[in-house]
XYZ file of C-alpha atoms in Angstrom:
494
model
C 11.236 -50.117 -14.810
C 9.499 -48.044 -18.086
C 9.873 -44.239 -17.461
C 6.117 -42.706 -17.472
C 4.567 -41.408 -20.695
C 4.516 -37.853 -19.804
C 1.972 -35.195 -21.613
C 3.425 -32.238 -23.109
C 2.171 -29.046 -22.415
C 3.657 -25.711 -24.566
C 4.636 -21.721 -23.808
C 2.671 -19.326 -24.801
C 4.114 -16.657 -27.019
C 2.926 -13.606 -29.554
C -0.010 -15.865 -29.739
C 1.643 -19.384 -30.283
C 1.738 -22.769 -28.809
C 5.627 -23.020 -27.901
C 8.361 -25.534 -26.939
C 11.794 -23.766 -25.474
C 14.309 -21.995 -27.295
C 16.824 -24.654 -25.774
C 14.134 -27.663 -26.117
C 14.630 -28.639 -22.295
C 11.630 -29.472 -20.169
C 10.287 -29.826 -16.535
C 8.572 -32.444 -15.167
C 5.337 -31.707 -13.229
C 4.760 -33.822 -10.665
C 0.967 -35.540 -9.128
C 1.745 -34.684 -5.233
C -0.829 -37.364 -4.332
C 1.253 -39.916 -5.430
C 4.528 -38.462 -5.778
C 4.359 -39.554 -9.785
C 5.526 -36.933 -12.696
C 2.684 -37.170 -15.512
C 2.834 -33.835 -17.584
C 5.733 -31.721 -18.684
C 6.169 -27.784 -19.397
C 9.262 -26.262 -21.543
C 12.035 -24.823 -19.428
C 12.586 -21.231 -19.786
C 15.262 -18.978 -19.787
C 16.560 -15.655 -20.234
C 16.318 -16.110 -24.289
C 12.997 -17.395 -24.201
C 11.935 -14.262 -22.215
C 13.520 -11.336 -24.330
C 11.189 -13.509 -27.220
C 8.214 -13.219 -25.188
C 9.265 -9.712 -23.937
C 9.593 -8.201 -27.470
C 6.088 -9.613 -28.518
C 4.572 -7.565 -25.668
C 6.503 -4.635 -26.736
C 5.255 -4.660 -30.120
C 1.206 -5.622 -28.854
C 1.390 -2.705 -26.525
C 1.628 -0.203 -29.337
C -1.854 -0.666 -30.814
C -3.472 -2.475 -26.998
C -2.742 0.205 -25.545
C -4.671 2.621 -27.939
C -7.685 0.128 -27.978
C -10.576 1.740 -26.051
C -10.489 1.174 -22.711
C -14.373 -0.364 -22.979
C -13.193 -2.725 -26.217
C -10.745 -4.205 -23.587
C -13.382 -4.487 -20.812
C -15.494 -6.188 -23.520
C -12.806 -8.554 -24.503
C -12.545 -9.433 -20.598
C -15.948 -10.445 -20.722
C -15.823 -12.740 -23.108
C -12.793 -14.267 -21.930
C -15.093 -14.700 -18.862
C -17.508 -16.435 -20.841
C -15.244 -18.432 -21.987
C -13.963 -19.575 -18.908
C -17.080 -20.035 -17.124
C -17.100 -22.955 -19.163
C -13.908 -24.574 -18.311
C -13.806 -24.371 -14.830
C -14.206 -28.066 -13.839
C -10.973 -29.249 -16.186
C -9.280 -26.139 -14.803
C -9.812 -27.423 -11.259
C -9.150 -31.150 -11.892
C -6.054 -29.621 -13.370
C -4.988 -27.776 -10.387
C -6.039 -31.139 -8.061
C -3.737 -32.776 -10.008
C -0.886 -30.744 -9.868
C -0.795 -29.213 -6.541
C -2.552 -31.707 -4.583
C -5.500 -28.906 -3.421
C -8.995 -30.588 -2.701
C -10.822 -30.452 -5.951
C -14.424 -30.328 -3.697
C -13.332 -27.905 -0.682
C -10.392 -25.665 -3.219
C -10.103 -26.043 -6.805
C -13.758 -25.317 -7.875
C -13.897 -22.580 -6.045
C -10.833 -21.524 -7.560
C -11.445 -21.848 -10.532
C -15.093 -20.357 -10.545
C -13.253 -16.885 -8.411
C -11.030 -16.336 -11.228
C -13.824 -16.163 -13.813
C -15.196 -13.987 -11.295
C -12.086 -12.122 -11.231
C -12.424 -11.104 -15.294
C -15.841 -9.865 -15.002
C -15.545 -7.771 -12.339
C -12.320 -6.060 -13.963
C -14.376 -5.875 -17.140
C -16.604 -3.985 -15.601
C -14.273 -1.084 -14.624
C -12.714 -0.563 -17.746
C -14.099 2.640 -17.874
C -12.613 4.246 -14.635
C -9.460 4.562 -15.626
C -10.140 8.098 -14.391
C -7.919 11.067 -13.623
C -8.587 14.141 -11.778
C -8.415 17.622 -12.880
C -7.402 20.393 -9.809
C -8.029 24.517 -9.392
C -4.638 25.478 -9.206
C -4.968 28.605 -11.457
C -7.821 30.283 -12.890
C -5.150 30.629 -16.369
C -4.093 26.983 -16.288
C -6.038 23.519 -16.931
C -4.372 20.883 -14.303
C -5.875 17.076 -14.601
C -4.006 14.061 -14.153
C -4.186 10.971 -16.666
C -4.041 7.650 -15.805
C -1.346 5.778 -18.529
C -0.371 1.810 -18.403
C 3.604 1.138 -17.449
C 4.208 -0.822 -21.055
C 5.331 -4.086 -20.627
C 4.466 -6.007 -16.819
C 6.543 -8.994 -15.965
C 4.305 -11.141 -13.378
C 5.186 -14.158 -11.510
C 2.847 -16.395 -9.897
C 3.542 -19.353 -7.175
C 1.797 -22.874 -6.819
C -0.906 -22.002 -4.329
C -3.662 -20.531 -5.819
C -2.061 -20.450 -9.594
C -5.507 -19.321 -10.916
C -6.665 -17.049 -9.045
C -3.435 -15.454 -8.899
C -2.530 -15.436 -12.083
C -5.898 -13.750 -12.981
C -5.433 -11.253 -10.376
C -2.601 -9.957 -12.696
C -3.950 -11.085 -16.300
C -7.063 -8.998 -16.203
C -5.831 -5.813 -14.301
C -2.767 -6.060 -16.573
C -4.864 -5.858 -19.429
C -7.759 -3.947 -18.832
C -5.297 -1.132 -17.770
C -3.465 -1.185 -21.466
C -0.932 -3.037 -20.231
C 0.394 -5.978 -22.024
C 1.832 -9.002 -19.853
C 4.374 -12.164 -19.724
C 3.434 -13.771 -16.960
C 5.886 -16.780 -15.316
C 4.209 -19.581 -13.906
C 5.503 -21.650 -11.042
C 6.549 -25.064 -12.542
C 5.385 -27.171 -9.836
C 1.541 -25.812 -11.299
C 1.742 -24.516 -14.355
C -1.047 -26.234 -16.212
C -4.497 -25.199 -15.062
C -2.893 -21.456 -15.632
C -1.338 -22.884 -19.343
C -5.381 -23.977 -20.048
C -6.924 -20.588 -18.569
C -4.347 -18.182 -20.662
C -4.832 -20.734 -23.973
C -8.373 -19.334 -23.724
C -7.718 -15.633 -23.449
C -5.146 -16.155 -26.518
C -8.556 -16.862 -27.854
C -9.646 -13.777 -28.057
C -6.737 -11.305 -27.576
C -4.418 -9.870 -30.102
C -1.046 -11.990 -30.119
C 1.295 -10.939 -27.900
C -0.851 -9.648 -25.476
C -0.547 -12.490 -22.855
C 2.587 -14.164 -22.909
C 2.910 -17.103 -20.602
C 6.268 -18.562 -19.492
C 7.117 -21.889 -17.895
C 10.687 -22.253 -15.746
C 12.550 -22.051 -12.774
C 12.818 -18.492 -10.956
C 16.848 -18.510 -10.884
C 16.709 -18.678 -14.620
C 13.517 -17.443 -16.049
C 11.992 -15.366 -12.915
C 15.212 -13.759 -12.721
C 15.937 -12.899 -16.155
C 11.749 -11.099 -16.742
C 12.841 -9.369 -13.585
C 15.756 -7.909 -14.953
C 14.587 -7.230 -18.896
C 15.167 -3.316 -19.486
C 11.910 -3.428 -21.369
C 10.118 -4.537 -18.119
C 9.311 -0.838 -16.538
C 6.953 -2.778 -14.263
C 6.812 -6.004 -11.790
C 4.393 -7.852 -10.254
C 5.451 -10.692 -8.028
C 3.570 -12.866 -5.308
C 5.060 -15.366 -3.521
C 7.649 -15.500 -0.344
C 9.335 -12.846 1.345
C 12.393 -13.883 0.578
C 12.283 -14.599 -3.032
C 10.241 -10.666 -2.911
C 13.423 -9.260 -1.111
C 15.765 -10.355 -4.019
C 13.553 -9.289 -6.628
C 13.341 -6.287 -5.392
C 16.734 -5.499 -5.031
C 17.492 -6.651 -9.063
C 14.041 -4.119 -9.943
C 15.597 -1.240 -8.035
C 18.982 -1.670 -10.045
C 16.686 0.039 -12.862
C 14.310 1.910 -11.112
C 11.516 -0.324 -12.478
C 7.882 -0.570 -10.163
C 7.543 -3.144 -8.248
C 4.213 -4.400 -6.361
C 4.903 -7.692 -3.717
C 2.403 -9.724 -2.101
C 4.572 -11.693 0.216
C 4.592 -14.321 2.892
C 2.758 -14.220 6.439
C 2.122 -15.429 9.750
C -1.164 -14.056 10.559
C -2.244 -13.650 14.125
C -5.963 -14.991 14.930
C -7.283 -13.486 18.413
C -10.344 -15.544 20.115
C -12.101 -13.238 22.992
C -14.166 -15.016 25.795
C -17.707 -14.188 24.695
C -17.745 -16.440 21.353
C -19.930 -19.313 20.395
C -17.214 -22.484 20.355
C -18.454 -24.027 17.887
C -18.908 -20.945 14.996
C -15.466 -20.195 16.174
C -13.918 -23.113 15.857
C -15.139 -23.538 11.904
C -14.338 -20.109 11.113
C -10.313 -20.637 12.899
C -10.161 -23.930 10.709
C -11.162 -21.956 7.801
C -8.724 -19.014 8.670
C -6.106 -21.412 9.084
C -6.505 -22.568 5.573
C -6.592 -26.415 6.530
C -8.762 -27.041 3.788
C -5.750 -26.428 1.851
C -3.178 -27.955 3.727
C -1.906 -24.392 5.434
C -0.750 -23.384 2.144
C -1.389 -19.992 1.927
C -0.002 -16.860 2.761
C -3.359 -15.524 4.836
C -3.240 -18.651 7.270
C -4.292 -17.918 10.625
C -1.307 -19.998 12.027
C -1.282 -18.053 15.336
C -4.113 -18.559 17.617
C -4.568 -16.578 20.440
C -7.201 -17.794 22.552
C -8.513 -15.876 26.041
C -7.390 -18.190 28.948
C -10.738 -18.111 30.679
C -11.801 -20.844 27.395
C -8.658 -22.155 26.537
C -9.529 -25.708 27.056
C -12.983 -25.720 26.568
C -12.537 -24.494 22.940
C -9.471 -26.315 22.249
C -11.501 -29.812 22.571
C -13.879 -27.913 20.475
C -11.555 -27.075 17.885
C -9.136 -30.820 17.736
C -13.556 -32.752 17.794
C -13.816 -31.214 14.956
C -10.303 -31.408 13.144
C -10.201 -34.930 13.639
C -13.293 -35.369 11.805
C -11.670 -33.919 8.800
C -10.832 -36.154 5.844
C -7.481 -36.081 4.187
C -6.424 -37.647 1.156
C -6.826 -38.114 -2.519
C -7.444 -34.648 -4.004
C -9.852 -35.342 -6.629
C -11.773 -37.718 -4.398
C -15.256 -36.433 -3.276
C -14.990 -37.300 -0.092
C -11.539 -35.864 1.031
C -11.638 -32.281 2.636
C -8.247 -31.167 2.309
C -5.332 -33.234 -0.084
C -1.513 -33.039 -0.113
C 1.197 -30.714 0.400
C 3.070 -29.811 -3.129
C 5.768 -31.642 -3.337
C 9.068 -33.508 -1.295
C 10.674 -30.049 -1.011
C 7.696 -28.616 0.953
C 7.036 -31.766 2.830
C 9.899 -32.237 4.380
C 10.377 -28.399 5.446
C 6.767 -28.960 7.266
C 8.505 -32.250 8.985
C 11.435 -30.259 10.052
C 9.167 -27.843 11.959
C 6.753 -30.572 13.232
C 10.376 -32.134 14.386
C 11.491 -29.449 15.828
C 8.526 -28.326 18.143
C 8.136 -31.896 19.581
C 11.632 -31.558 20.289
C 11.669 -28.955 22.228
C 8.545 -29.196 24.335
C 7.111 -32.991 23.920
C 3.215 -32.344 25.564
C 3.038 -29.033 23.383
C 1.539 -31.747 20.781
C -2.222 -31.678 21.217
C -2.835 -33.519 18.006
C -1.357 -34.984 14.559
C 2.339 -34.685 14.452
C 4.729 -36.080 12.197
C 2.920 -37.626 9.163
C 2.900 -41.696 8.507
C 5.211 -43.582 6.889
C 2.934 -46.622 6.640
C -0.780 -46.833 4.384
C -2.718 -44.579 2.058
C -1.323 -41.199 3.480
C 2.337 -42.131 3.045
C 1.656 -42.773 -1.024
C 1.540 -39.051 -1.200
C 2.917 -35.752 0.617
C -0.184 -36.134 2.970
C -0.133 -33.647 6.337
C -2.631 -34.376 8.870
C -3.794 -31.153 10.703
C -1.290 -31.003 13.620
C -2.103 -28.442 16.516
C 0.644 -27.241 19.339
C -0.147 -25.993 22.311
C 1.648 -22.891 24.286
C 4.919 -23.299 22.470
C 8.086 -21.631 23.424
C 8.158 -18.399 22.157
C 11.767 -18.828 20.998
C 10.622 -21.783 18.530
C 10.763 -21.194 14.762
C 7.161 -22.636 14.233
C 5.712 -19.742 16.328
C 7.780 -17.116 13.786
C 7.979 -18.679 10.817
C 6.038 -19.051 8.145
C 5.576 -22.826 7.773
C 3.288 -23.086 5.003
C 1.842 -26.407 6.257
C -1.301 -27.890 7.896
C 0.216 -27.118 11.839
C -1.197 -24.151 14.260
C 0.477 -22.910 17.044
C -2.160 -21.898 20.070
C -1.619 -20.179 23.345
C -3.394 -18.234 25.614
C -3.650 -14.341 26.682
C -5.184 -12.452 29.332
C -5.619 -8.591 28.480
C -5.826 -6.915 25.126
C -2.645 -4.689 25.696
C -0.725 -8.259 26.295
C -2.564 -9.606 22.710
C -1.949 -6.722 20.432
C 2.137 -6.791 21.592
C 2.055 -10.211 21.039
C 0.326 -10.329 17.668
C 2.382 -7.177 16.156
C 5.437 -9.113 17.417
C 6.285 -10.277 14.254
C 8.178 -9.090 10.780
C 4.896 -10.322 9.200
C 1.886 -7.696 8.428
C -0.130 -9.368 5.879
C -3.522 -10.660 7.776
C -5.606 -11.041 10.702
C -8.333 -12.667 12.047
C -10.762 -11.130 15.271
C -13.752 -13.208 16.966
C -16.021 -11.904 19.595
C -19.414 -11.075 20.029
C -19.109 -7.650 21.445
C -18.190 -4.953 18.686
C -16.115 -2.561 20.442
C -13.412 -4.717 21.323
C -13.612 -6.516 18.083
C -12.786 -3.144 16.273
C -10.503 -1.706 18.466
C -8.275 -4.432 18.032
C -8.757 -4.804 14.031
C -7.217 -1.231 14.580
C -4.323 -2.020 16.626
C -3.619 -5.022 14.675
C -0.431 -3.973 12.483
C -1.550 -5.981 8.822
C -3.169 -4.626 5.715
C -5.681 -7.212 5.904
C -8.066 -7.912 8.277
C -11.865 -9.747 8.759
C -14.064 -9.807 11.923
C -15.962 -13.015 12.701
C -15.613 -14.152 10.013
C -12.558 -16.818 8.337
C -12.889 -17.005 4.538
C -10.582 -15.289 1.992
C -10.602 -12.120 -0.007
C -13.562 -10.888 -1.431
C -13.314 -8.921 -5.331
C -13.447 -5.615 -4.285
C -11.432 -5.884 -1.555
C -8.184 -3.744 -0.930
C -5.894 -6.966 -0.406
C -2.244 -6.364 0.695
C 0.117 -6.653 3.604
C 2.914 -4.421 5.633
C 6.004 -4.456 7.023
C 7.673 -7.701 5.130
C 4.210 -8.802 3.766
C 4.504 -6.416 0.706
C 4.139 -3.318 -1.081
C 1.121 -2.746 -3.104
C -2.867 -3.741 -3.194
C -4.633 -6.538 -5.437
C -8.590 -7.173 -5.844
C -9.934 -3.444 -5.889
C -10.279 -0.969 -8.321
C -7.664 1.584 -6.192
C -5.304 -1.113 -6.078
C -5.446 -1.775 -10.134
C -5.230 1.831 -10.659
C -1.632 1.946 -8.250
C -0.492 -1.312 -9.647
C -0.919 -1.327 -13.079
C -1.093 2.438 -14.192
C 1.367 5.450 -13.460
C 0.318 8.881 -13.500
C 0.803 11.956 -15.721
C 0.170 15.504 -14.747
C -0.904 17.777 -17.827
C -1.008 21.539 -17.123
C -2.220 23.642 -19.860
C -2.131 27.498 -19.961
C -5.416 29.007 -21.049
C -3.668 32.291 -21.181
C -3.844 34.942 -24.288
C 0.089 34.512 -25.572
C -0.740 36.767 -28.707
C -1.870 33.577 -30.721
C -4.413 34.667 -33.859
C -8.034 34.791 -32.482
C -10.398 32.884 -34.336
C-alpha cells in the first residue's frame, strides 16, 4: 500500500515561508476519515529562539508605530480576510472535523470580526493621570510587554488565535504564536495574510508539539509575557516554568460548566438553547460546554423527552457536508478518552443511559472519530464524567429541588469558567448568575462570547480576560507610573 501524497505547509518567520531548522515534519490528520493529507514543520527550541529574535528586533520600531497606523493595519488585515473566510473554514472542517455549515463559517467570519473591532480601539491605549500633589504631575502610561509567546489549541484555532494576534499587535506588542499541530492550517492561511501587510517579524507563527516547542517559547528569557489557552493541566505546568522568571502569564483553561433549568421555562426554547450551550454542534469540544444540566424535578421528564426529540434529530457526519450538523471528534487520542468515560458511566449505573452511548464500530460513522450526542441521566456523583472535563458530545443531567441545593451543587467543582441560567422570572435568574462561582455567565440565552465581552474563568479556569477592551489593556500592556515635580528647584526661568 502507496503512502499518501501529503501537502506541505511552511512556518512563518521574520516574514518568511519556512521549513524546520531540523527538516522534520508532522502529519495532520482528516478526523473524518482518520487519513493524514497535509503536513506542518516540527518545531523546536532552535526554531523558536529564530522566531523569538525576529520579534525582538520588529518590536523596536512596532512598537514606536502610532498606535492608529497599527489599528489601520488591523483593518486591512480584516479586509483581507473577509475574503478568505470560506477556504479558512473548509480548512478548519478538514482538519478538526468541526461542521463547516453549523462551526467553521462562523468561525472564520468571528475572527475577521475579531480584527476590526481591535482596530477600532487602537486609540485607547489610555492612562490616567491622579491629584496626588498640587507640585507633582502623576499619570500612568500604558506600555506593551515586548515579545508575547501565545499558544493556541485545536478547537477554535481561528478564533483563538486572533484573539491573541490582534490584541498582541494593536497593543505594540510583537508575537510568535504556536499552533496546535492537530490544526494548524486554517491559522498558517489567516497569519500568511497578515504577513501581508505587517512588517517582518511581527507575527511569527510556529508549528510543533508542546513538550518541545510550547515548552521551549514558554521558557525563552526574551518572552516577558505568555498567553496560553487550552487545558488546565497543560496551564498548571506552564505556569510553573513562567514563574521560574517572573514572566506574565494570562490562562484560559478547561471547564465543566454548570447549566441550571428552573420550572417556569418554555421546553422547547430551552431545550435548543441547552443543546447550543452544550456545544453539540461541535461535538462538546469546547471549554464553555454546558456539560452539567441541572434541571428542576417538577419537569425533569417532561423536558428530558423534549431535549433527546430533538437530539436525535440531529445529523452527524461528514464535516464539510451540507447537511451534517455537528462532524467528528479530533483525532484517536480524543476519541478514545470520550469512550473511556462513555465506558465508564454505563458501567457503573447501566439505565443512567438515556440516549447514544458508545459510538459504532460498523457503517459511515465508524470511517471517522464520529460521537453521537450521548445523554446520562442522574449519575453517581462519585463518577468522573460528572467532574471531569470530557471534552466530548455526552451531558450529564440530574435533578434539584431548591436554589440553596443548586448553587452548592454547581460551585462544587474546581472548574469556574462558565454558566448557563434559564427561567422566565428575572429575580431568580439573577440571583443565581450571582451566586454562580465562574467568570462567565449568560441568561436565557446558549451561544458563545460576544466581542466586547469580558471572557475569562476562576478558580482552575484561568487567570486573565480575552474579547474586551479591559481585558486587552491587562493582557497585553503593563503599566508605568510617571511622577513629575512641577516644583521651582532653582532651574533658569525662561
Amino acid at each position: 500500500m502507496t503512502e499518501p501524497v501529503l501537502s506541505t505547509f511552511q512556518m512563518i518567520i521574520d516574514g518568511k515561508l519556512v521549513d524546520s531548522v531540523e527538516q522534520e515534519w508532522i502529519a495532520v490528520e482528516n478526523p473524518a476519515v482518520k487519513t493524514p493529507f497535509a503536513r506542518v514543520p516540527r518545531a523546536r527550541s532552535a526554531d523558536v529562539s529564530i522566531a523569538v529574535a525576529a520579534a525582538r528586533t520588529a518590536f523596536r520600531t512596532w512598537s514606536r508605530m502610532p498606535a492608529g497606523e497599527r489599528g489601520r493595519l488591523l483593518h486591512r488585515i480584516a479586509d483581507a480576510l473577509e475574503k478568505e473566510v470560506e477556504p479558512m473554514a473548509r480548512a478548519i472542517s478538514t482538519e478538526n472535523g468541526n461542521a463547516l455549515r453549523t462551526q467553521s463559517r462562523a468561525e472564520a467570519a468571528s475572527a475577521v470580526e475579531i480584527f476590526r473591532y481591535v482596530a477600532g480601539l487602537a486609540r485607547e491605549l489610555k492612562g490616567k493621570t491622579a491629584s496626588l500633589n498640587p507640585d507633582t504631575l502623576d499619570y500612568t502610561r500604558r506600555e506593551p510587554y515586548g515579545v508575547v509567546g501565545a499558544i493556541v489549541p485545536w478547537n477554535a484555532p481561528l478564533i483563538l488565535s486572533a484573539l491573541k494576534i490582534a490584541p498582541a499587535l494593536m497593543t505594540g506588542n510583537t508575537l510568535v504564536l504556536k499552533v496546535s499541530e492537530e490544526a494548524p492550517l486554517a491559522v498558517l492561511h489567516l497569519s500568511r495574510i497578515c504577513n501581508e501587510h505587517l512588517p517582518a517579524g511581527v507575527l511569527n507563527v510556529l508549528t510543533g508539539y508542546g513538550t518541545e516547542c510550547g515548552a521551549a517559547l514558554v521558557e525563552h528569557p526574551d518572552v516577558p509575557k505568555i498567553s496560553f489557552t487550552g487545558s488546565t493541566a497543560v496551564g498548571r505546568s506552564i505556569l510553573a516554568a513562567a514563574s521560574q522568571r517572573i514572566a506574565a502569564v494570562t490562562l484560559e483553561l478547561g471547564g465543566k460548566s454548570a447549566q441550571v433549568v428552573f420550572p417556569d421555562v418554555d421546553h422547547g426554547f430551552v431545550a435548543d438553547g441547552v443543546i447550543t450551550a452544550m456545544r453539540f454542534s461541535r461535538q462538546g469540544q469546547s471549554c464553555t460546554a454546558g456539560s452539567r444540566l441541572f434541571v428542576h424535578e417538577s419537569i425533569a421528564d417532561a423536558f428530558l423527552d423534549t431535549l433527546t426529540g430533538k437530539l436525535r434529530k440531529m445529523v452527524v457526519g461528514n464535516p464539510v457536508d451540507e447537511t451534517s450538523d455537528a462532524g467528528s471528534l479530533v483525532n484517536a487520542r480524543q476519541f478514545g478518552r470520550v469512550c473511556d468515560y462513555v465506558r465508564e458511566a454505563i458501567d457503573r449505573k447501566p439505565d443512567a443511559l438515556v440516549m447514544g452511548g458508545l459510538p459504532p464500530t460498523s457503517g459511515p460513522l465508524s470511517e471517522g472519530y464520529f460521537f453521537e450526542p450521548t445523554v446520562f441521566f442522574n449519575l453517581p456523583d462519585d463518577v468522573r464524567m460528572t467532574r471531569e472535563e470530557v471534552f466530548g458530545p455526552v451531558l450529564s443531567v440530574s435533578t434539584w429541588k431548591t436554589e440553596a441545593e443548586v448553587i452548592e451543587r454547581a460551585n462544587a467543582s474546581q472548574y469556574g469558567l462558565a454558566a448557563f441560567v434559564w427561567s422566565r422570572a428575572g429575580a431568580p435568574a439573577m440571583r443565581l448568575a450571582h451566586a454562580l462561582e465562574v467568570g462567565w455567565v449568560l441568561v436565557n440565552q446558549g451561544g458563545g462570547q460576544a466581542i466586547g465581552h469580558s471572557y475569562g474563568g476562576m478558580k482552575q479556569s484561568g487567570a486573565g480576560r480575552e474579547f474586551s477592551l479591559e481585558g486587552i489593556l491587562e493582557s497585553y500592556t503593563d503599566i508605568k507610573q510617571v511622577s513629575v515635580s512641577l516644583g521651582d528647584h532653582g532651574f533658569a526661568r525662561l
